[in-house]
């Protein structure tokens, strides 16, 4: 398997964590409250206690499932030119995190509870920024509470053209989302061939899928929709305070869920996405930018890259900051650990304030950070031309490299990383003469320029009508209670 | 020899075995059950204050609450026998559609530590279930928790249902990761507790009860 540049853990320690996770799955198991899911796992060799809905996984079942996961994941756009492929050899991409409720107004900078119009604006930015993908918003203030995810879904399909990682607040709402995707693609076969989302499901930590969660997983498998299982424990609250213990539990939750998916449909695409955040022992709340998170992110990407050989998603753009200073150091710290440990999809782009708030200019800054991340993953090439001994000889003492052809060749080959937003005036008088532009003000200007000029072609009228119709039907349905243990 | 100061100290230290033993000794020595109870709540007030001043962490607070819970299990029948009832009874639950219960459990534990009688309705609790439980238990306090931004909105229905049922002067406290004071004000809740430690103080303020 590939060996990442940054190794938080030795290969032996990775194996010990994997082995401990297998022990947890065998001896503790998962609680899954859906009989159909229990049937599937039992048929695949799991020990199932029907009284308690507990599933105990023999080691071979989990190892077999891990072997089935596709090593290359395609995120299908509206049309193929918007497809994104994640693989160990491929580029780094980023996406927003799901469920944000706040929005920073691009004109005033003020915070407000997000509106559905903000979500349309956000989708336009995502469409225009080459490294970015979306996750669901969920709860705009001006749409019905019980179908916030369906509204998010409709706007996502209409207002941008990339694949999204999108969740649903219930299996019923996921069914409405599936109807929308069928309207978009035209048939079940066409949907399965080019699913425009990866469906996101998160277990309830520790070790629990309620019936509705499991029903969403089974629906996604039935329709051939890839899954991103987001395992998001709070370290010290819903998983052990020791980082190794949290890695063990989260890995068990991820692999136990993957075993369900791969037992239901061998080879079904599923992302390796483990996302624990550190619990604040002063409040028991989640902190998305704690220094320990960086270590955990690095370890997770090592597990994915080194042990399983899969492109790993992790929360490399998470932060709990309210100010730009804290936001930026945390995003940089987490991103570096993720990409240097081989991770491929950086989650949390544009998100601030413990992934509760979306910031349009932060999204633009994070797009620039992805360019930096890609440069970091390239590392330093060492070969005869790059060692440049002949060039050094040619230029010699007191010469200059700016006018040597080697420099021009390397420049054209991408050796210099040009950044559009960074403050690079070097000297204060120059910076002041240039209007004291900051990283943030440039990012905001760029976002405004995108919004003024970027157009997303509308979907055909009949599709738009169908989406609106499905939306209204979902709104009219009475709120359904979360599924109770069957 | 029964020593209430030692009982207070044991609960503050989170020493379960000593708290249980000292409570048994106090009961056997025939001390006033109310005085025994007061020595426990005094400890939890000290702990709550330390927590709010950031002198201790959540797990250090919880170990005291757990010591108090075990001591209370012995004292409870004695209190009932003496006709002593908790001043306040509360109903707590996680909102309909939401199965996350750790925050709610922490609040329940802290309220119990403050000598509030807590009826825990569990998770995925409907507005009707809250109303029924408030009536049945004559609760004066309701605690509603939500973790998800998608379920938080259902809290409004609980407030509406309880006000409509009008079972007397019931105070509703809400909390959970996505919840804010602004949201609490919007939906007409009586209080918002950002964390379990402050939930006791928020409840006392809403009820108009002084610190003892």
XYZ file of C-alpha atoms in Angstrom:
698
model
C 0.000 0.000 0.000
C 0.966 3.619 -0.453
C 3.051 5.169 2.299
C 2.026 8.712 3.226
C 4.633 11.424 3.834
C 3.426 12.076 7.365
C 3.125 9.167 9.759
C 1.499 9.870 13.107
C 1.346 6.154 13.857
C 3.708 3.304 13.096
C 2.393 0.520 10.891
C 2.253 -1.728 13.980
C 0.075 0.792 15.821
C -2.282 1.037 12.819
C -2.622 -2.755 12.915
C -3.249 -2.672 16.677
C -6.041 -0.106 16.217
C -7.598 -2.164 13.412
C -7.311 -5.306 15.514
C -8.941 -3.587 18.503
C -11.788 -2.339 16.275
C -12.331 -5.906 15.044
C -12.453 -7.054 18.672
C -15.045 -4.378 19.513
C -17.188 -5.482 16.545
C -16.878 -9.128 17.593
C -17.386 -8.685 21.346
C -19.585 -5.567 21.634
C -21.051 -5.292 18.138
C -23.431 -2.616 16.871
C -27.036 -1.945 17.825
C -29.028 -1.824 14.560
C -32.772 -1.503 14.979
C -33.954 -2.597 11.539
C -34.925 -6.265 11.007
C -34.067 -6.138 7.271
C -30.536 -4.976 8.110
C -30.209 -7.721 10.726
C -31.363 -10.279 8.122
C -28.717 -9.070 5.685
C -25.918 -9.239 8.241
C -27.009 -12.599 9.610
C -27.030 -14.060 6.096
C -23.490 -12.707 5.666
C -22.289 -14.536 8.770
C -22.873 -12.114 11.645
C -24.244 -13.329 14.988
C -27.518 -11.519 15.598
C -29.444 -11.237 18.846
C -33.007 -10.437 17.761
C -34.120 -9.596 21.304
C -31.618 -6.784 21.642
C -31.050 -5.978 17.928
C -27.333 -6.436 18.516
C -25.065 -7.579 15.685
C -21.745 -9.252 16.473
C -19.267 -9.347 13.611
C -16.812 -12.171 13.058
C -13.449 -10.876 11.885
C -13.730 -12.501 8.428
C -17.011 -10.704 7.714
C -15.426 -7.297 8.320
C -12.215 -8.114 6.486
C -14.254 -9.419 3.547
C -16.296 -6.195 3.462
C -13.197 -4.010 3.558
C -11.848 -5.941 0.567
C -15.053 -5.161 -1.373
C -14.950 -1.344 -1.089
C -14.110 0.308 -4.412
C -10.673 1.955 -4.229
C -11.676 4.670 -6.689
C -14.755 6.789 -5.983
C -16.530 8.820 -8.636
C -18.663 11.767 -7.580
C -20.951 12.273 -10.594
C -21.836 15.795 -11.613
C -24.894 16.933 -13.539
C -22.829 16.217 -16.676
C -19.531 14.306 -16.962
C -17.363 17.460 -17.138
C -18.320 18.063 -13.497
C -17.327 14.576 -12.326
C -14.794 14.331 -9.525
C -12.773 11.163 -9.027
C -11.116 10.375 -5.726
C -8.275 7.895 -5.684
C -4.992 7.491 -3.841
C -3.146 8.792 -6.899
C -5.606 11.591 -7.718
C -6.030 15.220 -6.691
C -7.248 16.557 -3.378
C -10.744 18.080 -3.323
C -12.796 19.749 -0.618
C -16.423 19.938 0.389
C -18.554 21.792 2.859
C -19.762 20.059 6.015
C -23.440 19.187 6.411
C -26.036 20.857 8.583
C -24.877 24.462 8.955
C -27.611 26.831 10.147
C -25.835 30.208 10.104
C -24.670 32.410 7.214
C -22.395 35.426 6.991
C -23.969 38.080 4.765
C -21.592 38.765 1.892
C -22.520 42.459 1.716
C -22.491 43.399 5.398
C -20.418 40.606 6.959
C -23.146 40.179 9.569
C -24.238 36.795 10.918
C -27.792 35.617 10.383
C -29.741 32.369 10.428
C -29.409 30.985 6.913
C -32.186 31.553 4.377
C -32.894 29.435 1.319
C -31.678 32.322 -0.905
C -28.316 32.106 0.905
C -28.173 28.457 -0.058
C -28.716 29.350 -3.736
C -25.896 31.874 -3.458
C -23.683 29.254 -1.814
C -24.431 26.750 -4.614
C -23.365 29.322 -7.235
C -20.019 29.764 -5.470
C -19.517 25.995 -5.251
C -20.298 25.638 -8.962
C -17.674 28.245 -9.836
C -14.845 27.151 -7.524
C -12.969 24.276 -9.158
C -11.871 22.396 -6.041
C -15.182 22.512 -4.162
C -18.130 20.206 -3.591
C -21.226 20.524 -1.404
C -22.860 18.924 1.574
C -26.448 19.551 2.636
C -27.554 22.650 4.492
C -30.658 21.183 6.222
C -32.321 24.025 8.040
C -32.968 27.308 6.278
C -35.080 29.532 8.513
C -37.680 30.257 5.833
C -38.591 26.668 4.829
C -40.654 24.106 6.782
C -38.634 22.467 9.545
C -39.558 18.897 8.677
C -38.408 19.173 5.040
C -35.387 21.460 5.356
C -33.181 18.731 3.879
C -35.523 18.267 0.891
C -35.457 22.018 0.185
C -31.666 21.917 0.451
C -31.647 18.998 -1.982
C -33.824 20.725 -4.571
C -31.757 23.912 -4.548
C -28.579 21.828 -4.736
C -29.825 20.089 -7.924
C -31.049 23.332 -9.481
C -28.283 25.773 -8.609
C -25.019 23.905 -9.102
C -23.690 21.042 -11.190
C -21.382 19.008 -8.970
C -21.985 15.865 -6.987
C -22.962 16.524 -3.390
C -22.605 14.567 -0.204
C -26.151 14.980 1.047
C -28.018 13.639 4.056
C -31.702 13.299 4.872
C -33.494 13.907 8.145
C -35.617 10.770 7.628
C -36.010 7.836 5.262
C -39.257 9.446 4.030
C -37.400 12.600 3.092
C -34.657 10.533 1.467
C -37.391 8.879 -0.614
C -38.462 12.376 -1.765
C -34.833 13.119 -2.665
C -34.691 9.876 -4.657
C -37.824 10.923 -6.562
C -36.079 14.200 -7.400
C -33.013 12.330 -8.673
C -35.252 10.076 -10.779
C -36.840 13.209 -12.263
C -33.354 14.543 -13.026
C -31.913 11.370 -14.543
C -35.078 9.960 -16.145
C -34.882 6.321 -14.974
C -33.637 4.060 -12.206
C -30.930 2.704 -14.497
C -29.749 6.187 -15.423
C -29.765 7.182 -11.745
C -27.726 4.138 -10.728
C -25.284 4.824 -13.591
C -24.709 8.465 -12.604
C -25.988 9.162 -9.072
C -25.671 12.929 -8.494
C -25.077 12.528 -4.763
C -23.329 10.396 -2.217
C -25.857 9.854 0.539
C -24.535 10.694 4.009
C -25.599 8.674 7.028
C -24.126 9.062 10.507
C -24.396 6.412 13.215
C -25.422 7.640 16.633
C -22.314 7.251 18.746
C -21.571 5.032 20.434
C -22.286 1.998 18.224
C -25.904 2.611 17.208
C -28.023 2.842 14.042
C -31.705 3.469 14.724
C -34.233 1.943 12.302
C -34.503 5.106 10.220
C -30.720 5.393 9.748
C -30.510 1.766 8.679
C -33.516 2.213 6.368
C -31.699 5.090 4.622
C -28.651 2.867 4.123
C -30.781 0.071 2.649
C -32.580 2.551 0.333
C -29.279 3.957 -0.946
C -28.026 0.439 -1.655
C -31.295 -0.452 -3.416
C -31.011 2.526 -5.780
C -27.261 2.228 -6.320
C -26.523 5.524 -4.583
C -23.025 5.668 -3.048
C -22.749 6.192 0.708
C -20.552 8.396 2.849
C -20.831 7.049 6.401
C -19.838 9.983 8.600
C -18.710 8.656 11.961
C -18.678 11.742 14.161
C -18.113 10.943 17.812
C -17.256 13.561 20.404
C -13.999 12.441 22.008
C -14.499 11.996 25.762
C -18.292 12.284 25.469
C -19.481 9.690 22.947
C -16.138 7.893 22.520
C -13.118 7.423 24.833
C -11.077 10.490 25.789
C -7.905 8.678 24.788
C -7.327 9.284 21.086
C -6.442 5.637 20.415
C -9.722 4.549 22.045
C -11.715 6.994 19.952
C -9.989 5.757 16.805
C -10.879 2.164 17.754
C -14.548 2.924 18.394
C -14.992 5.145 15.331
C -13.275 2.586 13.133
C -15.552 -0.140 14.523
C -18.611 2.007 13.748
C -17.378 2.736 10.223
C -16.416 -0.856 9.428
C -19.552 -2.346 11.011
C -21.646 -0.091 8.788
C -19.527 -0.836 5.731
C -20.038 -4.558 6.435
C -23.814 -3.990 6.269
C -23.497 -2.100 2.978
C -21.134 -4.581 1.328
C -23.222 -7.548 2.535
C -26.325 -5.983 0.977
C -24.556 -5.229 -2.310
C -20.931 -6.317 -2.780
C -18.814 -3.574 -4.287
C -21.229 -0.769 -3.386
C -19.264 2.514 -3.325
C -18.722 3.865 0.179
C -16.341 6.568 1.339
C -13.968 6.005 4.228
C -14.970 8.955 6.387
C -14.245 9.067 10.102
C -14.727 12.400 11.752
C -14.337 12.466 15.562
C -14.097 15.892 17.188
C -12.635 16.661 20.579
C -15.105 17.179 23.415
C -14.562 20.233 25.584
C -14.191 18.776 29.087
C -15.391 22.130 30.436
C -18.764 21.993 28.647
C -19.038 18.517 27.015
C -19.495 20.300 23.685
C -17.727 19.467 20.427
C -14.676 21.504 19.412
C -13.925 21.157 15.739
C -10.502 22.791 15.701
C -8.749 21.396 18.769
C -5.055 20.561 18.312
C -5.729 16.884 19.076
C -8.057 16.819 16.053
C -5.064 17.285 13.786
C -3.417 14.163 15.233
C -6.637 12.173 14.866
C -7.133 13.373 11.290
C -3.598 12.339 10.416
C -4.124 8.913 11.984
C -7.438 8.396 10.149
C -5.901 9.268 6.795
C -3.074 6.851 7.547
C -5.613 4.106 8.312
C -7.413 4.770 5.019
C -4.329 5.270 2.884
C -1.813 2.882 4.382
C -3.975 0.103 5.797
C -7.017 -0.029 3.491
C -5.749 1.698 0.330
C -8.787 3.975 -0.021
C -9.084 7.735 -0.640
C -9.905 9.142 2.781
C -12.334 11.901 3.737
C -11.599 13.788 6.959
C -12.468 17.103 8.550
C -9.306 18.924 7.506
C -11.133 22.268 7.169
C -12.898 22.227 10.514
C -12.472 25.042 13.006
C -14.296 26.291 16.064
C -13.123 29.862 15.574
C -15.258 32.986 15.390
C -12.344 35.194 14.399
C -10.151 34.876 11.345
C -6.990 34.333 13.415
C -8.221 31.167 15.105
C -10.147 30.012 12.043
C -7.070 30.164 9.848
C -4.586 28.489 12.180
C -6.979 25.635 12.843
C -7.891 25.093 9.202
C -4.227 25.163 8.192
C -3.227 22.789 11.002
C -5.953 20.256 10.223
C -5.533 20.484 6.443
C -1.790 19.884 6.634
C -2.195 16.766 8.784
C -4.883 15.424 6.435
C -3.088 15.885 3.146
C 0.381 14.979 4.399
C -1.091 11.726 5.725
C -2.579 11.028 2.293
C -6.229 12.135 2.759
C -8.099 13.136 -0.375
C -11.410 14.847 0.455
C -11.114 17.737 2.916
C -14.397 18.285 4.728
C -15.510 21.592 6.265
C -14.731 24.036 3.431
C -16.296 27.443 3.985
C -17.500 26.345 7.401
C -16.625 28.223 10.591
C -17.852 28.307 14.210
C -17.805 24.519 14.830
C -19.335 23.811 11.391
C -22.495 25.721 12.307
C -21.974 28.719 9.993
C -21.154 29.187 6.302
C -18.901 32.052 5.219
C -18.791 32.912 1.479
C -15.319 34.503 1.642
C -13.985 31.647 3.780
C -15.095 29.263 1.012
C -12.983 31.236 -1.459
C -10.020 31.215 0.952
C -10.414 27.462 1.446
C -10.374 27.013 -2.351
C -6.927 28.635 -2.270
C -5.957 26.360 0.635
C -6.830 23.331 -1.530
C -4.350 24.581 -4.122
C -1.777 24.701 -1.322
C -2.864 21.213 -0.197
C -2.341 19.867 -3.717
C 1.135 21.397 -3.778
C 1.922 19.756 -0.423
C 0.815 16.358 -1.739
C 3.133 16.735 -4.721
C 6.006 17.090 -2.258
C 9.523 17.752 -3.497
C 10.538 16.019 -6.693
C 14.082 14.727 -6.572
C 15.570 13.674 -9.938
C 18.477 14.752 -12.140
C 16.744 17.783 -13.739
C 15.362 18.962 -10.386
C 18.676 18.510 -8.569
C 19.949 20.971 -11.180
C 23.671 20.446 -10.662
C 24.326 21.365 -14.306
C 22.296 24.533 -13.916
C 24.150 25.551 -10.767
C 27.399 24.938 -12.665
C 26.159 27.006 -15.592
C 24.971 29.963 -13.556
C 27.987 29.822 -11.269
C 29.086 32.201 -8.517
C 27.406 35.666 -8.675
C 25.086 34.592 -11.497
C 21.291 34.843 -11.468
C 18.652 32.206 -11.981
C 15.868 34.503 -13.140
C 17.300 34.741 -16.616
C 18.297 31.060 -16.913
C 16.134 28.806 -19.096
C 15.968 26.158 -16.358
C 13.933 28.588 -14.271
C 11.556 29.260 -17.160
C 11.077 25.536 -17.768
C 10.444 24.813 -14.109
C 8.065 27.779 -13.906
C 6.062 26.457 -16.844
C 6.117 23.003 -15.271
C 4.357 24.423 -12.201
C 7.259 24.716 -9.770
C 6.005 28.075 -8.501
C 2.690 28.167 -6.619
C 1.002 31.443 -7.466
C -1.620 32.501 -4.941
C -4.292 35.009 -5.892
C -5.518 35.953 -2.447
C -2.507 35.905 -0.141
C -0.937 39.175 1.044
C 2.321 39.028 -0.929
C 3.299 42.680 -1.299
C 6.281 41.975 0.980
C 6.702 45.592 2.150
C 4.164 47.733 3.972
C 4.475 50.867 1.751
C 3.645 48.765 -1.296
C 0.748 47.087 0.501
C -0.609 50.441 1.691
C -0.262 52.007 -1.752
C -2.195 49.069 -3.167
C -5.191 49.851 -0.956
C -4.332 47.643 2.075
C -6.073 44.642 0.545
C -6.261 41.704 2.920
C -6.662 38.003 2.295
C -10.255 38.349 3.451
C -11.102 41.447 1.414
C -9.674 39.843 -1.728
C -11.650 36.659 -1.050
C -14.827 38.666 -0.576
C -14.187 40.608 -3.798
C -13.649 37.335 -5.628
C -16.897 35.883 -4.235
C -18.789 39.027 -5.289
C -17.229 38.843 -8.767
C -18.305 35.201 -9.110
C -21.839 36.026 -8.033
C -21.998 38.941 -10.483
C -20.860 36.916 -13.485
C -21.206 33.175 -12.954
C -24.275 31.534 -14.396
C -25.491 27.997 -13.817
C -27.643 26.846 -16.730
C -31.158 26.004 -15.545
C -32.510 22.455 -15.642
C -35.173 21.724 -18.289
C -38.608 23.158 -17.449
C -40.280 19.758 -17.034
C -37.604 18.679 -14.520
C -37.980 21.936 -12.585
C -41.749 21.445 -12.446
C -41.322 17.886 -11.219
C -38.856 18.953 -8.497
C -41.271 21.638 -7.292
C -44.090 19.107 -7.251
C -42.108 16.554 -5.215
C -41.126 19.373 -2.871
C -44.752 20.376 -2.255
C -45.792 16.776 -1.628
C -43.042 16.383 0.943
C -43.992 19.666 2.644
C -47.616 18.527 2.878
C -46.790 15.229 4.529
C -47.233 15.382 8.256
C -44.035 15.244 10.206
C -43.151 11.638 10.868
C -41.686 10.606 14.156
C -38.296 8.980 14.155
C -38.669 5.264 13.719
C -39.016 3.395 16.988
C -37.333 0.093 17.731
C -39.046 -2.627 15.729
C -20.537 8.233 64.126
C -22.746 10.220 61.770
C -20.949 13.183 60.293
C -22.848 15.360 57.818
C -19.838 17.544 57.102
C -17.992 14.400 56.065
C -20.935 13.430 53.839
C -20.769 16.824 52.136
C -17.039 16.368 51.666
C -17.458 12.830 50.306
C -19.911 13.991 47.652
C -17.714 16.930 46.728
C -14.819 14.498 46.308
C -16.995 12.108 44.304
C -16.222 9.337 46.795
C -19.188 7.022 46.250
C -18.361 4.401 48.847
C -17.901 6.940 51.654
C -21.009 8.916 50.606
C -23.128 5.776 50.788
C -21.633 4.674 54.095
C -21.955 8.108 55.721
C -25.570 8.364 54.554
C -26.380 4.970 56.092
C -24.718 6.007 59.357
C -26.646 9.284 59.442
C -29.932 7.469 58.902
C -29.107 4.885 61.588
C -28.160 7.670 63.998
C -31.648 9.066 63.497
C -30.577 12.425 62.048
C -33.241 14.623 60.441
C -33.650 13.334 56.835
C -34.021 16.914 55.586
C -30.675 17.789 57.195
C -29.046 14.793 55.501
C -30.506 15.853 52.158
C -29.336 19.438 52.698
C -25.787 18.267 53.365
C -25.857 16.568 49.962
C -27.300 19.484 47.996
C -24.788 21.785 49.714
C -22.040 19.661 48.170
C -23.629 19.871 44.724
C -23.992 23.651 45.042
C -20.275 23.882 45.795
C -19.523 21.619 42.822
C -21.855 23.591 40.542
C -20.144 26.827 41.580
C -16.701 25.375 40.944
C -17.861 24.196 37.543
C -19.224 27.597 36.606
C -15.966 29.249 37.698
C -14.119 26.752 35.423
C -12.265 25.275 38.403
C -13.335 21.716 37.537
C -14.186 19.778 34.383
C -17.445 18.047 33.429
C -16.298 14.510 34.431
C -15.237 15.864 37.851
C -18.712 17.342 38.280
C -20.395 14.125 37.162
C -18.518 11.940 39.617
C -19.963 14.072 42.441
C -23.433 13.818 40.914
C -23.026 10.060 40.754
C -21.951 9.881 44.423
C -25.023 11.908 45.337
C -27.255 9.648 43.226
C -26.060 6.524 45.058
C -26.422 8.153 48.478
C -29.895 9.376 47.501
C -30.966 5.834 46.652
C -30.578 5.022 50.371
C -32.050 8.272 51.636
C -35.049 8.313 49.276
C -37.259 5.800 51.192
C -36.508 7.665 54.435
C -37.540 10.967 52.861
C -40.748 9.402 51.563
C -41.436 7.900 54.996
C -40.971 11.301 56.608
C -43.294 12.896 54.064
C -40.521 15.074 52.617
C -40.946 15.773 48.918
C -38.623 17.493 46.509
C -39.521 21.152 46.111
C -39.627 20.787 42.368
C -40.493 18.049 39.957
C -39.180 18.162 36.396
C -39.897 16.298 33.202
C -37.006 15.958 30.743
C -36.729 14.467 27.276
C -35.027 14.656 23.886
C -37.226 16.211 21.216
C -39.327 14.227 18.748
C -37.281 12.856 15.860
C -34.014 12.989 17.806
C -32.399 9.999 19.504
C -29.374 11.721 21.036
C -29.622 11.638 24.806
C -26.264 12.395 26.400
C -26.887 16.128 26.897
C -30.327 15.435 28.308
C -28.895 12.810 30.684
C -26.271 15.263 31.964
C -28.943 17.878 32.698
C -31.115 15.274 34.446
C -28.177 14.264 36.602
C -27.397 17.850 37.580
C -31.027 18.650 38.351
C -31.235 15.557 40.551
C -28.130 16.830 42.309
C -29.977 20.076 42.981
C -32.715 18.084 44.693
C -35.115 18.368 41.790
C -37.229 15.255 41.250
C -36.595 14.316 37.604
C -38.901 12.220 35.405
C -36.891 11.181 32.328
C -39.064 10.527 29.263
C -36.112 9.376 27.162
C -35.610 10.284 23.489
C -37.934 11.005 20.555
C -40.547 12.540 22.885
C -43.652 14.047 21.267
C -45.289 17.284 22.463
C -48.279 15.205 23.635
C -46.011 12.962 25.736
C -44.505 16.027 27.406
C -47.976 17.410 28.193
C -49.228 14.084 29.561
C -46.167 13.657 31.780
C -46.371 17.224 33.099
C -49.997 16.632 34.111
C -49.429 13.180 35.555
C -46.415 14.188 37.653
C -47.547 17.747 38.396
C -44.219 18.959 37.089
C -43.300 22.630 37.297
C -40.232 22.322 35.142
C -39.714 20.872 31.653
C -36.327 20.314 30.040
C -36.182 19.712 26.291
C -32.982 18.763 24.456
C -32.065 18.602 20.744
C -28.778 17.819 19.044
C -29.816 18.159 15.420
C -30.597 21.334 13.548
C -33.407 19.402 11.865
C -35.134 18.441 15.115
C -34.509 21.650 17.054
C -37.441 23.280 15.236
C -39.841 20.781 16.848
C -39.179 22.420 20.234
C -41.608 25.152 19.301
C -44.423 22.546 19.211
C -43.610 21.457 22.776
C -43.849 25.019 24.059
C -47.127 25.556 22.192
C -48.615 22.265 23.428
C -47.693 22.871 27.075
C -48.985 26.455 27.038
C -52.209 25.287 25.322
C -52.763 22.540 27.883
C -52.188 25.165 30.590
C -51.317 22.762 33.398
C -50.351 25.646 35.708
C -47.197 27.706 35.799
C -44.749 25.406 34.017
C -41.271 26.652 33.159
C -39.688 25.262 29.988
C -35.896 25.147 29.665
C -34.292 24.173 26.367
C -30.759 23.253 25.379
C -28.582 21.327 22.931
C -25.758 22.035 20.495
C -27.697 24.074 17.888
C -29.970 25.876 20.398
C -29.405 29.545 21.252
C -30.891 32.097 23.661
C -32.336 33.852 20.610
C -34.111 30.663 19.533
C -35.401 30.129 23.084
C -36.817 33.677 23.044
C -38.345 33.142 19.592
C -40.286 30.052 20.613
C -41.278 31.418 24.025
C -39.245 29.074 26.238
C -38.538 30.291 29.771
C -34.851 29.565 29.758
C -31.859 28.402 27.760
C -29.006 26.464 29.318
C -25.843 26.327 27.187
C -24.513 23.376 29.210
C -25.449 20.935 31.975
C -23.559 22.894 34.605
C -25.572 26.046 34.059
C -28.869 24.136 33.751
C -29.328 24.190 37.546
C -28.898 27.946 37.783
C -31.156 28.547 34.769
C -33.861 26.335 36.289
C -33.650 28.132 39.642
C -33.898 31.511 37.950
C -36.886 30.439 35.859
C -38.621 29.102 38.970
C -37.712 32.149 41.032
C -35.962 29.943 43.593
C -32.988 31.311 45.529
C -29.712 29.543 45.987
C -29.651 27.969 49.381
